[in-house]
Amino acid sequence: MKKIAIVYFSQTGTTDALAKAVACGAETHGAQVFAYRILGSDIVEGRFKNDALFEELSDMDSIIFGSPTYMGGPTAQFKAFADASSESWSKQRWKNKLAAGFTVGGSPCGEVQSTVEYFNILASQHSMLWVGIDAPQGALSKDFNRLNASLGVVALADTESGLHPVDAKTAVRLGERVAELIR
C-alpha cells in the first residue's frame, strides 16, 4: 500500500481545503493518506513537539508539505514543525521519500512561490525527491494551474468561496501525481 503523509498548517480553512484536495487525488490512485494539521497546541515555548508524528512520517513513502503564505514564506507554525524535523534529518529518516508542496496566498504578487521554494529546500535538505506539477492539459489550459506554477500548487484565496475550483483541481492533480510516482 502506498503511504502518503500531508503535513500542513491552516488558519482560515483554505489550506485545509487544499490538503483535502491533494488527499483526494492521492486516494484515487490507491494511496493511504495520513493528513496531519499542525495545531497551536503542538508548539510549546516556541518549539514543535510531537514525537509520534515524526515516527509516523518515517514510515511514509511520501510527505507533502502545506502552509499559507504569510509575509513571503510559510507560517511560523509550519516553520516550527520544519525546525523540529532536524532529528529526522540527522538520521536521514526521510531520505529518498517523495516530497511535494502547496500554498495559498492573498495576492498573486505576494511572493507565494517562495513558500513552495522553501518546501523544496526543506525536502532537499532531507535528501527527499521533489515532485512538481505536470501539465496534463497543456500550458494554455484555463481550467488547470491558473497561476502556472510548476514547483508545486500555488493557489490564490478567493474571498467569496475560499478555495478557487481551478486551484482545487490542481491540488487533486498533485496528489494523483505523487501517488502515481510511488513504486
mmCIF file with all atom_site columns, N, CA and C in Angstrom, residues 96-126:
data_model
loop_
_atom_site.group_PDB
_atom_site.id
_atom_site.type_symbol
_atom_site.label_atom_id
_atom_site.label_alt_id
_atom_site.label_comp_id
_atom_site.label_asym_id
_atom_site.label_entity_id
_atom_site.label_seq_id
_atom_site.pdbx_PDB_ins_code
_atom_site.Cartn_x
_atom_site.Cartn_y
_atom_site.Cartn_z
_atom_site.occupancy
_atom_site.B_iso_or_equiv
_atom_site.pdbx_formal_charge
_atom_site.auth_seq_id
_atom_site.auth_comp_id
_atom_site.auth_asym_id
_atom_site.auth_atom_id
_atom_site.pdbx_PDB_model_num
ATOM 1  N N  . ASN A 1 96  ? 15.133 9.718  0.247  1.00 0.00 ? 96  ASN A N  1
ATOM 2  C CA . ASN A 1 96  ? 14.525 9.099  -0.940 1.00 0.00 ? 96  ASN A CA 1
ATOM 3  C C  . ASN A 1 96  ? 13.003 8.989  -0.896 1.00 0.00 ? 96  ASN A C  1
ATOM 4  N N  . LYS A 1 97  ? 12.362 9.602  0.085  1.00 0.00 ? 97  LYS A N  1
ATOM 5  C CA . LYS A 1 97  ? 10.905 9.699  0.054  1.00 0.00 ? 97  LYS A CA 1
ATOM 6  C C  . LYS A 1 97  ? 10.540 10.784 -0.951 1.00 0.00 ? 97  LYS A C  1
ATOM 7  N N  . LEU A 1 98  ? 9.385  10.656 -1.568 1.00 0.00 ? 98  LEU A N  1
ATOM 8  C CA . LEU A 1 98  ? 8.910  11.715 -2.448 1.00 0.00 ? 98  LEU A CA 1
ATOM 9  C C  . LEU A 1 98  ? 8.408  12.879 -1.598 1.00 0.00 ? 98  LEU A C  1
ATOM 10 N N  . ALA A 1 99  ? 8.577  14.078 -2.109 1.00 0.00 ? 99  ALA A N  1
ATOM 11 C CA . ALA A 1 99  ? 8.117  15.286 -1.423 1.00 0.00 ? 99  ALA A CA 1
ATOM 12 C C  . ALA A 1 99  ? 7.431  16.192 -2.427 1.00 0.00 ? 99  ALA A C  1
ATOM 13 N N  . ALA A 1 100 ? 6.482  16.975 -1.940 1.00 0.00 ? 100 ALA A N  1
ATOM 14 C CA . ALA A 1 100 ? 5.780  17.954 -2.767 1.00 0.00 ? 100 ALA A CA 1
ATOM 15 C C  . ALA A 1 100 ? 5.239  19.023 -1.828 1.00 0.00 ? 100 ALA A C  1
ATOM 16 N N  . GLY A 1 101 ? 4.648  20.078 -2.406 1.00 0.00 ? 101 GLY A N  1
ATOM 17 C CA . GLY A 1 101 ? 4.145  21.133 -1.546 1.00 0.00 ? 101 GLY A CA 1
ATOM 18 C C  . GLY A 1 101 ? 3.050  21.960 -2.175 1.00 0.00 ? 101 GLY A C  1
ATOM 19 N N  . PHE A 1 102 ? 2.317  22.648 -1.293 1.00 0.00 ? 102 PHE A N  1
ATOM 20 C CA . PHE A 1 102 ? 1.224  23.516 -1.731 1.00 0.00 ? 102 PHE A CA 1
ATOM 21 C C  . PHE A 1 102 ? 1.087  24.689 -0.781 1.00 0.00 ? 102 PHE A C  1
ATOM 22 N N  . THR A 1 103 ? 0.612  25.806 -1.332 1.00 0.00 ? 103 THR A N  1
ATOM 23 C CA . THR A 1 103 ? 0.400  27.010 -0.540 1.00 0.00 ? 103 THR A CA 1
ATOM 24 C C  . THR A 1 103 ? -0.747 27.815 -1.123 1.00 0.00 ? 103 THR A C  1
ATOM 25 N N  . VAL A 1 104 ? -1.223 28.742 -0.337 1.00 0.00 ? 104 VAL A N  1
ATOM 26 C CA . VAL A 1 104 ? -2.250 29.680 -0.783 1.00 0.00 ? 104 VAL A CA 1
ATOM 27 C C  . VAL A 1 104 ? -1.907 31.049 -0.224 1.00 0.00 ? 104 VAL A C  1
ATOM 28 N N  . GLY A 1 105 ? -2.132 32.049 -1.030 1.00 0.00 ? 105 GLY A N  1
ATOM 29 C CA . GLY A 1 105 ? -1.864 33.410 -0.593 1.00 0.00 ? 105 GLY A CA 1
ATOM 30 C C  . GLY A 1 105 ? -3.008 34.333 -0.955 1.00 0.00 ? 105 GLY A C  1
ATOM 31 N N  . GLY A 1 106 ? -2.941 35.539 -0.476 1.00 0.00 ? 106 GLY A N  1
ATOM 32 C CA . GLY A 1 106 ? -3.995 36.506 -0.725 1.00 0.00 ? 106 GLY A CA 1
ATOM 33 C C  . GLY A 1 106 ? -3.739 37.400 -1.928 1.00 0.00 ? 106 GLY A C  1
ATOM 34 N N  . SER A 1 107 ? -2.543 37.310 -2.525 1.00 0.00 ? 107 SER A N  1
ATOM 35 C CA . SER A 1 107 ? -2.188 38.166 -3.649 1.00 0.00 ? 107 SER A CA 1
ATOM 36 C C  . SER A 1 107 ? -1.276 37.407 -4.602 1.00 0.00 ? 107 SER A C  1
ATOM 37 N N  . PRO A 1 108 ? -1.524 37.510 -5.917 1.00 0.00 ? 108 PRO A N  1
ATOM 38 C CA . PRO A 1 108 ? -0.637 36.814 -6.856 1.00 0.00 ? 108 PRO A CA 1
ATOM 39 C C  . PRO A 1 108 ? 0.775  37.405 -6.862 1.00 0.00 ? 108 PRO A C  1
ATOM 40 N N  . CYS A 1 109 ? 0.943  38.582 -6.310 1.00 0.00 ? 109 CYS A N  1
ATOM 41 C CA . CYS A 1 109 ? 2.265  39.220 -6.246 1.00 0.00 ? 109 CYS A CA 1
ATOM 42 C C  . CYS A 1 109 ? 2.808  39.193 -4.829 1.00 0.00 ? 109 CYS A C  1
ATOM 43 N N  . GLY A 1 110 ? 2.324  38.298 -3.997 1.00 0.00 ? 110 GLY A N  1
ATOM 44 C CA . GLY A 1 110 ? 2.727  38.257 -2.595 1.00 0.00 ? 110 GLY A CA 1
ATOM 45 C C  . GLY A 1 110 ? 3.841  37.276 -2.298 1.00 0.00 ? 110 GLY A C  1
ATOM 46 N N  . GLU A 1 111 ? 4.696  36.991 -3.286 1.00 0.00 ? 111 GLU A N  1
ATOM 47 C CA . GLU A 1 111 ? 5.817  36.059 -3.111 1.00 0.00 ? 111 GLU A CA 1
ATOM 48 C C  . GLU A 1 111 ? 5.347  34.674 -2.676 1.00 0.00 ? 111 GLU A C  1
ATOM 49 N N  . VAL A 1 112 ? 4.178  34.280 -3.180 1.00 0.00 ? 112 VAL A N  1
ATOM 50 C CA . VAL A 1 112 ? 3.586  32.989 -2.811 1.00 0.00 ? 112 VAL A CA 1
ATOM 51 C C  . VAL A 1 112 ? 4.493  31.827 -3.224 1.00 0.00 ? 112 VAL A C  1
ATOM 52 N N  . GLN A 1 113 ? 5.120  31.926 -4.379 1.00 0.00 ? 113 GLN A N  1
ATOM 53 C CA . GLN A 1 113 ? 6.002  30.866 -4.872 1.00 0.00 ? 113 GLN A CA 1
ATOM 54 C C  . GLN A 1 113 ? 7.138  30.581 -3.891 1.00 0.00 ? 113 GLN A C  1
ATOM 55 N N  . SER A 1 114 ? 7.555  31.589 -3.138 1.00 0.00 ? 114 SER A N  1
ATOM 56 C CA . SER A 1 114 ? 8.682  31.392 -2.223 1.00 0.00 ? 114 SER A CA 1
ATOM 57 C C  . SER A 1 114 ? 8.364  30.367 -1.131 1.00 0.00 ? 114 SER A C  1
ATOM 58 N N  . THR A 1 115 ? 7.100  30.215 -0.778 1.00 0.00 ? 115 THR A N  1
ATOM 59 C CA . THR A 1 115 ? 6.738  29.205 0.221  1.00 0.00 ? 115 THR A CA 1
ATOM 60 C C  . THR A 1 115 ? 6.987  27.804 -0.319 1.00 0.00 ? 115 THR A C  1
ATOM 61 N N  . VAL A 1 116 ? 6.604  27.560 -1.562 1.00 0.00 ? 116 VAL A N  1
ATOM 62 C CA . VAL A 1 116 ? 6.853  26.249 -2.170 1.00 0.00 ? 116 VAL A CA 1
ATOM 63 C C  . VAL A 1 116 ? 8.362  26.050 -2.362 1.00 0.00 ? 116 VAL A C  1
ATOM 64 N N  . GLU A 1 117 ? 9.082  27.112 -2.684 1.00 0.00 ? 117 GLU A N  1
ATOM 65 C CA . GLU A 1 117 ? 10.533 27.008 -2.782 1.00 0.00 ? 117 GLU A CA 1
ATOM 66 C C  . GLU A 1 117 ? 11.134 26.615 -1.429 1.00 0.00 ? 117 GLU A C  1
ATOM 67 N N  . TYR A 1 118 ? 10.586 27.154 -0.348 1.00 0.00 ? 118 TYR A N  1
ATOM 68 C CA . TYR A 1 118 ? 11.044 26.774 0.992  1.00 0.00 ? 118 TYR A CA 1
ATOM 69 C C  . TYR A 1 118 ? 10.828 25.276 1.217  1.00 0.00 ? 118 TYR A C  1
ATOM 70 N N  . PHE A 1 119 ? 9.640  24.774 0.838  1.00 0.00 ? 119 PHE A N  1
ATOM 71 C CA . PHE A 1 119 ? 9.357  23.338 0.995  1.00 0.00 ? 119 PHE A CA 1
ATOM 72 C C  . PHE A 1 119 ? 10.363 22.505 0.188  1.00 0.00 ? 119 PHE A C  1
ATOM 73 N N  . ASN A 1 120 ? 10.686 22.966 -1.007 1.00 0.00 ? 120 ASN A N  1
ATOM 74 C CA . ASN A 1 120 ? 11.645 22.270 -1.864 1.00 0.00 ? 120 ASN A CA 1
ATOM 75 C C  . ASN A 1 120 ? 13.021 22.215 -1.197 1.00 0.00 ? 120 ASN A C  1
ATOM 76 N N  . ILE A 1 121 ? 13.444 23.315 -0.601 1.00 0.00 ? 121 ILE A N  1
ATOM 77 C CA . ILE A 1 121 ? 14.730 23.337 0.094  1.00 0.00 ? 121 ILE A CA 1
ATOM 78 C C  . ILE A 1 121 ? 14.695 22.404 1.304  1.00 0.00 ? 121 ILE A C  1
ATOM 79 N N  . LEU A 1 122 ? 13.610 22.447 2.075  1.00 0.00 ? 122 LEU A N  1
ATOM 80 C CA . LEU A 1 122 ? 13.463 21.546 3.219  1.00 0.00 ? 122 LEU A CA 1
ATOM 81 C C  . LEU A 1 122 ? 13.579 20.089 2.774  1.00 0.00 ? 122 LEU A C  1
ATOM 82 N N  . ALA A 1 123 ? 12.879 19.747 1.703  1.00 0.00 ? 123 ALA A N  1
ATOM 83 C CA . ALA A 1 123 ? 12.930 18.372 1.182  1.00 0.00 ? 123 ALA A CA 1
ATOM 84 C C  . ALA A 1 123 ? 14.339 18.015 0.722  1.00 0.00 ? 123 ALA A C  1
ATOM 85 N N  . SER A 1 124 ? 15.006 18.935 0.049  1.00 0.00 ? 124 SER A N  1
ATOM 86 C CA . SER A 1 124 ? 16.371 18.673 -0.416 1.00 0.00 ? 124 SER A CA 1
ATOM 87 C C  . SER A 1 124 ? 17.320 18.453 0.753  1.00 0.00 ? 124 SER A C  1
ATOM 88 N N  . GLN A 1 125 ? 17.152 19.217 1.818  1.00 0.00 ? 125 GLN A N  1
ATOM 89 C CA . GLN A 1 125 ? 17.990 19.019 2.998  1.00 0.00 ? 125 GLN A CA 1
ATOM 90 C C  . GLN A 1 125 ? 17.787 17.628 3.589  1.00 0.00 ? 125 GLN A C  1
ATOM 91 N N  . HIS A 1 126 ? 16.566 17.116 3.466  1.00 0.00 ? 126 HIS A N  1
ATOM 92 C CA . HIS A 1 126 ? 16.253 15.786 3.991  1.00 0.00 ? 126 HIS A CA 1
ATOM 93 C C  . HIS A 1 126 ? 16.572 14.670 2.986  1.00 0.00 ? 126 HIS A C  1
#
